[in-house]
Amino acid sequence: MKNHKLTCHCGAVELRVDLSDGVNTAQRCNCSFCVKRGNISATAPLDGLRIIKGADSLTLYQWNTKVAKHYFCKVCGIYTHHQRRSNPNEFGVNVAGLEGIHPESLGEIPWSDGINHSKDR
Ligand SMILES: [Zn+2]
């Protein structure tokens, strides 16, 4: 697995992530939260993410069932990662925060049907 550096915009938060399958898992999500923040996330196993700096700059947002944990930088507001509700053994990480990877280079990003969440069916 390739190790990636992930930073927020202001640089307060820095993570190292091992993605489960590189950026092949990149996806958008149509749930009410993801649509508004416009994010693209990729999958990392829980033990594949380390906070290098800025743990105290991360803040947590939870909504609806309050199972998923969405983390973002409280200084610049950029989403860094979230622990998934659909699979709590996984993090989603912000593809646009990965050093050296620009979302434009990924082409069409598939959408996941978060509005009809797997845990709600
Ligand atoms: Zn920041």
Short mmCIF file of N, CA and C and ligand atoms in Angstrom, two decimals:
data_model
loop_
_atom_site.label_atom_id
_atom_site.label_comp_id
_atom_site.label_asym_id
_atom_site.label_seq_id
_atom_site.Cartn_x
_atom_site.Cartn_y
_atom_site.Cartn_z
N MET A 1 0.84 -1.19 0.00
CA MET A 1 0.00 0.00 0.00
C MET A 1 0.88 1.25 0.00
N LYS A 2 0.44 2.21 -0.78
CA LYS A 2 1.20 3.45 -0.84
C LYS A 2 0.76 4.37 0.28
N ASN A 3 1.76 4.96 0.92
CA ASN A 3 1.50 5.86 2.03
C ASN A 3 1.37 7.29 1.50
N HIS A 4 0.30 7.96 1.91
CA HIS A 4 0.05 9.32 1.44
C HIS A 4 0.07 10.30 2.59
N LYS A 5 0.54 11.50 2.28
CA LYS A 5 0.42 12.62 3.22
C LYS A 5 -0.90 13.32 2.91
N LEU A 6 -1.64 13.62 3.95
CA LEU A 6 -2.91 14.33 3.78
C LEU A 6 -2.89 15.54 4.69
N THR A 7 -3.16 16.70 4.12
CA THR A 7 -3.19 17.91 4.94
C THR A 7 -4.49 18.67 4.70
N CYS A 8 -4.85 19.47 5.69
CA CYS A 8 -5.97 20.40 5.51
C CYS A 8 -5.45 21.59 4.71
N HIS A 9 -6.22 22.65 4.61
CA HIS A 9 -5.77 23.80 3.81
C HIS A 9 -4.73 24.65 4.53
N CYS A 10 -4.94 24.90 5.82
CA CYS A 10 -4.03 25.81 6.53
C CYS A 10 -2.77 25.11 7.03
N GLY A 11 -2.75 23.78 6.99
CA GLY A 11 -1.56 23.05 7.41
C GLY A 11 -1.53 22.69 8.89
N ALA A 12 -2.58 23.07 9.63
CA ALA A 12 -2.61 22.74 11.05
C ALA A 12 -2.68 21.23 11.27
N VAL A 13 -3.37 20.54 10.34
CA VAL A 13 -3.58 19.10 10.49
C VAL A 13 -2.81 18.36 9.40
N GLU A 14 -2.07 17.34 9.84
CA GLU A 14 -1.37 16.49 8.88
C GLU A 14 -1.58 15.03 9.26
N LEU A 15 -1.99 14.23 8.29
CA LEU A 15 -2.20 12.81 8.50
C LEU A 15 -1.30 12.03 7.55
N ARG A 16 -1.03 10.76 7.92
CA ARG A 16 -0.44 9.81 6.96
C ARG A 16 -1.47 8.71 6.78
N VAL A 17 -1.76 8.36 5.54
CA VAL A 17 -2.77 7.34 5.31
C VAL A 17 -2.28 6.28 4.33
N ASP A 18 -2.62 5.05 4.63
CA ASP A 18 -2.46 3.93 3.71
C ASP A 18 -3.84 3.63 3.16
N LEU A 19 -4.04 3.91 1.88
CA LEU A 19 -5.36 3.65 1.28
C LEU A 19 -5.51 2.17 0.98
N SER A 20 -6.73 1.66 1.13
CA SER A 20 -6.99 0.23 0.92
C SER A 20 -6.70 -0.19 -0.52
N ASP A 21 -7.04 0.68 -1.46
CA ASP A 21 -6.81 0.36 -2.87
C ASP A 21 -6.49 1.64 -3.64
N GLY A 22 -5.57 2.41 -3.08
CA GLY A 22 -5.19 3.67 -3.71
C GLY A 22 -6.42 4.55 -3.93
N VAL A 23 -6.38 5.31 -5.02
CA VAL A 23 -7.52 6.19 -5.29
C VAL A 23 -8.60 5.47 -6.10
N ASN A 24 -8.44 4.16 -6.30
CA ASN A 24 -9.48 3.40 -7.01
C ASN A 24 -10.80 3.39 -6.24
N THR A 25 -10.73 3.65 -4.93
CA THR A 25 -11.96 3.65 -4.13
C THR A 25 -12.59 5.04 -4.05
N ALA A 26 -12.03 6.00 -4.78
CA ALA A 26 -12.56 7.38 -4.70
C ALA A 26 -14.02 7.40 -5.12
N GLN A 27 -14.82 8.07 -4.30
CA GLN A 27 -16.23 8.20 -4.65
C GLN A 27 -16.82 9.47 -4.05
N ARG A 28 -17.86 9.94 -4.72
CA ARG A 28 -18.67 11.01 -4.17
C ARG A 28 -19.84 10.36 -3.46
N CYS A 29 -20.59 11.15 -2.74
CA CYS A 29 -21.73 10.60 -2.00
C CYS A 29 -22.88 11.59 -2.12
N ASN A 30 -24.08 11.05 -2.31
CA ASN A 30 -25.25 11.91 -2.54
C ASN A 30 -26.05 12.20 -1.27
N CYS A 31 -25.51 11.87 -0.08
CA CYS A 31 -26.27 12.18 1.13
C CYS A 31 -26.31 13.69 1.35
N SER A 32 -27.18 14.13 2.24
CA SER A 32 -27.41 15.57 2.40
C SER A 32 -26.16 16.30 2.86
N PHE A 33 -25.31 15.64 3.62
CA PHE A 33 -24.09 16.27 4.13
C PHE A 33 -23.02 16.35 3.04
N CYS A 34 -22.75 15.21 2.39
CA CYS A 34 -21.67 15.17 1.39
C CYS A 34 -21.98 16.05 0.19
N VAL A 35 -23.25 16.12 -0.20
CA VAL A 35 -23.61 16.97 -1.33
C VAL A 35 -23.20 18.42 -1.03
N LYS A 36 -23.47 18.86 0.19
CA LYS A 36 -23.17 20.25 0.53
C LYS A 36 -21.68 20.53 0.62
N ARG A 37 -20.90 19.56 1.08
CA ARG A 37 -19.47 19.82 1.20
C ARG A 37 -18.71 19.41 -0.06
N GLY A 38 -19.39 18.69 -0.97
CA GLY A 38 -18.79 18.39 -2.27
C GLY A 38 -17.55 17.53 -2.21
N ASN A 39 -17.52 16.61 -1.24
CA ASN A 39 -16.27 15.88 -1.05
C ASN A 39 -16.13 14.64 -1.95
N ILE A 40 -14.89 14.25 -2.14
CA ILE A 40 -14.55 12.95 -2.74
C ILE A 40 -13.73 12.23 -1.69
N SER A 41 -14.16 11.02 -1.33
CA SER A 41 -13.40 10.29 -0.32
C SER A 41 -12.90 8.96 -0.88
N ALA A 42 -11.80 8.50 -0.30
CA ALA A 42 -11.23 7.19 -0.62
C ALA A 42 -11.13 6.41 0.68
N THR A 43 -11.01 5.10 0.56
CA THR A 43 -11.09 4.21 1.72
C THR A 43 -9.71 3.89 2.30
N ALA A 44 -9.63 3.94 3.63
CA ALA A 44 -8.44 3.49 4.35
C ALA A 44 -8.90 2.61 5.51
N PRO A 45 -8.15 1.55 5.83
CA PRO A 45 -8.50 0.76 7.01
C PRO A 45 -8.24 1.58 8.28
N LEU A 46 -8.90 1.23 9.38
CA LEU A 46 -8.75 2.00 10.61
C LEU A 46 -7.29 2.12 11.04
N ASP A 47 -6.53 1.04 10.86
CA ASP A 47 -5.13 1.10 11.29
C ASP A 47 -4.22 1.71 10.21
N GLY A 48 -4.85 2.22 9.14
CA GLY A 48 -4.07 2.82 8.06
C GLY A 48 -4.01 4.34 8.14
N LEU A 49 -4.43 4.90 9.27
CA LEU A 49 -4.44 6.37 9.38
C LEU A 49 -3.76 6.79 10.66
N ARG A 50 -2.81 7.70 10.53
CA ARG A 50 -2.11 8.24 11.70
C ARG A 50 -2.17 9.76 11.66
N ILE A 51 -2.44 10.37 12.80
CA ILE A 51 -2.42 11.83 12.91
C ILE A 51 -1.00 12.24 13.25
N ILE A 52 -0.35 12.93 12.31
CA ILE A 52 1.04 13.36 12.52
C ILE A 52 1.08 14.63 13.35
N LYS A 53 0.20 15.57 13.00
CA LYS A 53 0.11 16.76 13.84
C LYS A 53 -1.28 17.36 13.74
N GLY A 54 -1.63 18.15 14.75
CA GLY A 54 -2.88 18.89 14.71
C GLY A 54 -4.08 18.15 15.26
N ALA A 55 -3.86 17.11 16.07
CA ALA A 55 -5.00 16.39 16.66
C ALA A 55 -5.92 17.36 17.40
N ASP A 56 -5.33 18.38 18.03
CA ASP A 56 -6.15 19.34 18.79
C ASP A 56 -6.81 20.37 17.87
N SER A 57 -6.47 20.36 16.59
CA SER A 57 -7.15 21.25 15.64
C SER A 57 -8.29 20.55 14.93
N LEU A 58 -8.39 19.25 15.12
CA LEU A 58 -9.50 18.50 14.51
C LEU A 58 -10.74 18.64 15.38
N THR A 59 -11.86 18.81 14.73
CA THR A 59 -13.11 18.81 15.46
C THR A 59 -14.07 17.84 14.79
N LEU A 60 -15.08 17.45 15.53
CA LEU A 60 -15.94 16.35 15.12
C LEU A 60 -17.34 16.84 14.81
N TYR A 61 -17.89 16.36 13.71
CA TYR A 61 -19.28 16.65 13.38
C TYR A 61 -20.04 15.33 13.26
N GLN A 62 -21.16 15.24 13.94
CA GLN A 62 -22.01 14.05 13.83
C GLN A 62 -23.45 14.50 13.64
N TRP A 63 -24.21 13.74 12.88
CA TRP A 63 -25.59 14.12 12.59
C TRP A 63 -26.40 12.85 12.39
N ASN A 64 -27.70 13.01 12.24
CA ASN A 64 -28.62 11.89 12.01
C ASN A 64 -28.45 10.82 13.09
N THR A 65 -27.95 9.64 12.75
CA THR A 65 -27.81 8.57 13.75
C THR A 65 -26.58 8.77 14.66
N LYS A 66 -25.74 9.74 14.31
CA LYS A 66 -24.53 10.07 15.09
C LYS A 66 -23.58 8.88 15.23
N VAL A 67 -23.56 8.03 14.22
CA VAL A 67 -22.62 6.90 14.23
C VAL A 67 -21.33 7.29 13.52
N ALA A 68 -21.47 7.79 12.31
CA ALA A 68 -20.27 8.21 11.57
C ALA A 68 -19.64 9.39 12.29
N LYS A 69 -18.29 9.45 12.24
CA LYS A 69 -17.56 10.54 12.86
C LYS A 69 -16.83 11.32 11.76
N HIS A 70 -17.29 12.53 11.53
CA HIS A 70 -16.73 13.36 10.47
C HIS A 70 -15.78 14.38 11.10
N TYR A 71 -14.51 14.30 10.73
CA TYR A 71 -13.51 15.20 11.30
C TYR A 71 -13.13 16.29 10.31
N PHE A 72 -12.95 17.49 10.83
CA PHE A 72 -12.48 18.58 9.97
C PHE A 72 -11.61 19.53 10.80
N CYS A 73 -10.82 20.32 10.09
CA CYS A 73 -9.92 21.27 10.76
C CYS A 73 -10.74 22.46 11.24
N LYS A 74 -10.62 22.78 12.52
CA LYS A 74 -11.42 23.88 13.05
C LYS A 74 -10.84 25.23 12.69
N VAL A 75 -9.62 25.25 12.14
CA VAL A 75 -9.03 26.52 11.71
C VAL A 75 -9.51 26.88 10.31
N CYS A 76 -9.36 25.95 9.35
CA CYS A 76 -9.69 26.28 7.96
C CYS A 76 -10.96 25.60 7.47
N GLY A 77 -11.53 24.70 8.25
CA GLY A 77 -12.82 24.12 7.88
C GLY A 77 -12.76 22.95 6.92
N ILE A 78 -11.54 22.52 6.55
CA ILE A 78 -11.44 21.45 5.55
C ILE A 78 -11.63 20.07 6.20
N TYR A 79 -12.50 19.29 5.57
CA TYR A 79 -12.72 17.90 5.96
C TYR A 79 -11.45 17.09 5.71
N THR A 80 -11.05 16.30 6.69
CA THR A 80 -9.87 15.45 6.50
C THR A 80 -10.25 13.98 6.37
N HIS A 81 -11.10 13.48 7.29
CA HIS A 81 -11.44 12.06 7.24
C HIS A 81 -12.70 11.80 8.05
N HIS A 82 -13.28 10.64 7.86
CA HIS A 82 -14.42 10.25 8.69
C HIS A 82 -14.42 8.75 8.90
N GLN A 83 -14.87 8.35 10.09
CA GLN A 83 -15.06 6.93 10.37
C GLN A 83 -16.46 6.58 9.91
N ARG A 84 -16.55 5.57 9.06
CA ARG A 84 -17.81 5.30 8.37
C ARG A 84 -18.86 4.65 9.24
N ARG A 85 -20.10 4.97 8.90
CA ARG A 85 -21.23 4.30 9.50
C ARG A 85 -21.48 2.97 8.80
N SER A 86 -21.32 2.95 7.46
CA SER A 86 -21.58 1.73 6.70
C SER A 86 -20.58 0.64 7.05
N ASN A 87 -19.35 1.02 7.37
CA ASN A 87 -18.33 0.08 7.81
C ASN A 87 -17.42 0.78 8.81
N PRO A 88 -17.70 0.63 10.12
CA PRO A 88 -16.91 1.33 11.14
C PRO A 88 -15.45 0.90 11.19
N ASN A 89 -15.10 -0.14 10.43
CA ASN A 89 -13.70 -0.55 10.35
C ASN A 89 -12.94 0.23 9.28
N GLU A 90 -13.61 1.19 8.69
CA GLU A 90 -12.98 1.97 7.62
C GLU A 90 -13.08 3.46 7.91
N PHE A 91 -12.06 4.17 7.44
CA PHE A 91 -12.14 5.62 7.31
C PHE A 91 -12.39 5.96 5.85
N GLY A 92 -13.12 7.03 5.63
CA GLY A 92 -13.08 7.71 4.34
C GLY A 92 -12.12 8.87 4.52
N VAL A 93 -11.28 9.12 3.54
CA VAL A 93 -10.35 10.25 3.65
C VAL A 93 -10.54 11.19 2.47
N ASN A 94 -10.23 12.44 2.68
CA ASN A 94 -10.43 13.48 1.66
C ASN A 94 -9.38 13.35 0.56
N VAL A 95 -9.82 12.87 -0.60
CA VAL A 95 -8.90 12.68 -1.73
C VAL A 95 -8.23 14.00 -2.12
N ALA A 96 -8.99 15.09 -2.02
CA ALA A 96 -8.44 16.39 -2.42
C ALA A 96 -7.37 16.89 -1.45
N GLY A 97 -7.26 16.25 -0.28
CA GLY A 97 -6.24 16.64 0.68
C GLY A 97 -4.96 15.84 0.54
N LEU A 98 -4.96 14.85 -0.36
CA LEU A 98 -3.78 13.99 -0.52
C LEU A 98 -2.72 14.73 -1.32
N GLU A 99 -1.52 14.76 -0.78
CA GLU A 99 -0.43 15.43 -1.47
C GLU A 99 -0.12 14.72 -2.79
N GLY A 100 0.02 15.50 -3.84
CA GLY A 100 0.42 14.94 -5.14
C GLY A 100 -0.71 14.36 -5.95
N ILE A 101 -1.93 14.42 -5.44
CA ILE A 101 -3.07 13.89 -6.19
C ILE A 101 -4.08 15.02 -6.36
N HIS A 102 -4.43 15.28 -7.62
CA HIS A 102 -5.44 16.30 -7.87
C HIS A 102 -6.68 15.60 -8.39
N PRO A 103 -7.84 15.90 -7.82
CA PRO A 103 -9.07 15.20 -8.25
C PRO A 103 -9.33 15.31 -9.75
N GLU A 104 -8.85 16.39 -10.39
CA GLU A 104 -9.06 16.52 -11.83
C GLU A 104 -8.43 15.36 -12.59
N SER A 105 -7.36 14.77 -12.04
CA SER A 105 -6.65 13.71 -12.75
C SER A 105 -7.37 12.37 -12.64
N LEU A 106 -8.42 12.32 -11.83
CA LEU A 106 -9.08 11.03 -11.58
C LEU A 106 -10.23 10.77 -12.54
N GLY A 107 -10.58 11.74 -13.36
CA GLY A 107 -11.69 11.53 -14.31
C GLY A 107 -13.02 11.48 -13.59
N GLU A 108 -13.96 10.73 -14.18
CA GLU A 108 -15.29 10.61 -13.59
C GLU A 108 -15.20 9.88 -12.26
N ILE A 109 -15.78 10.46 -11.23
CA ILE A 109 -15.79 9.83 -9.91
C ILE A 109 -17.18 9.21 -9.70
N PRO A 110 -17.25 7.92 -9.39
CA PRO A 110 -18.56 7.31 -9.16
C PRO A 110 -19.24 7.87 -7.91
N TRP A 111 -20.55 7.84 -7.91
CA TRP A 111 -21.33 8.30 -6.76
C TRP A 111 -21.79 7.10 -5.95
N SER A 112 -21.70 7.22 -4.63
CA SER A 112 -22.32 6.20 -3.79
C SER A 112 -23.68 6.73 -3.34
N ASP A 113 -24.59 5.81 -3.09
CA ASP A 113 -25.98 6.17 -2.80
C ASP A 113 -26.18 6.37 -1.31
N GLY A 114 -25.49 7.33 -0.75
CA GLY A 114 -25.56 7.58 0.69
C GLY A 114 -26.93 8.05 1.17
N ILE A 115 -27.71 8.60 0.24
CA ILE A 115 -29.03 9.10 0.64
C ILE A 115 -29.94 7.93 1.00
N ASN A 116 -29.71 6.77 0.37
CA ASN A 116 -30.38 5.52 0.74
C ASN A 116 -29.34 4.64 1.45
N HIS A 117 -28.99 5.07 2.67
CA HIS A 117 -27.85 4.46 3.35
C HIS A 117 -28.06 2.96 3.59
N SER A 118 -26.96 2.19 3.43
CA SER A 118 -27.05 0.74 3.59
C SER A 118 -27.58 0.35 4.96
N LYS A 119 -27.32 1.19 5.98
CA LYS A 119 -27.77 0.86 7.33
C LYS A 119 -29.24 1.26 7.58
N ASP A 120 -29.83 1.94 6.60
CA ASP A 120 -31.24 2.34 6.73
C ASP A 120 -32.19 1.43 5.95
N ARG A 121 -31.62 0.50 5.19
CA ARG A 121 -32.49 -0.32 4.33
C ARG A 121 -33.06 -1.49 5.08
ZN ZN B 1 -6.65 23.67 8.62
#
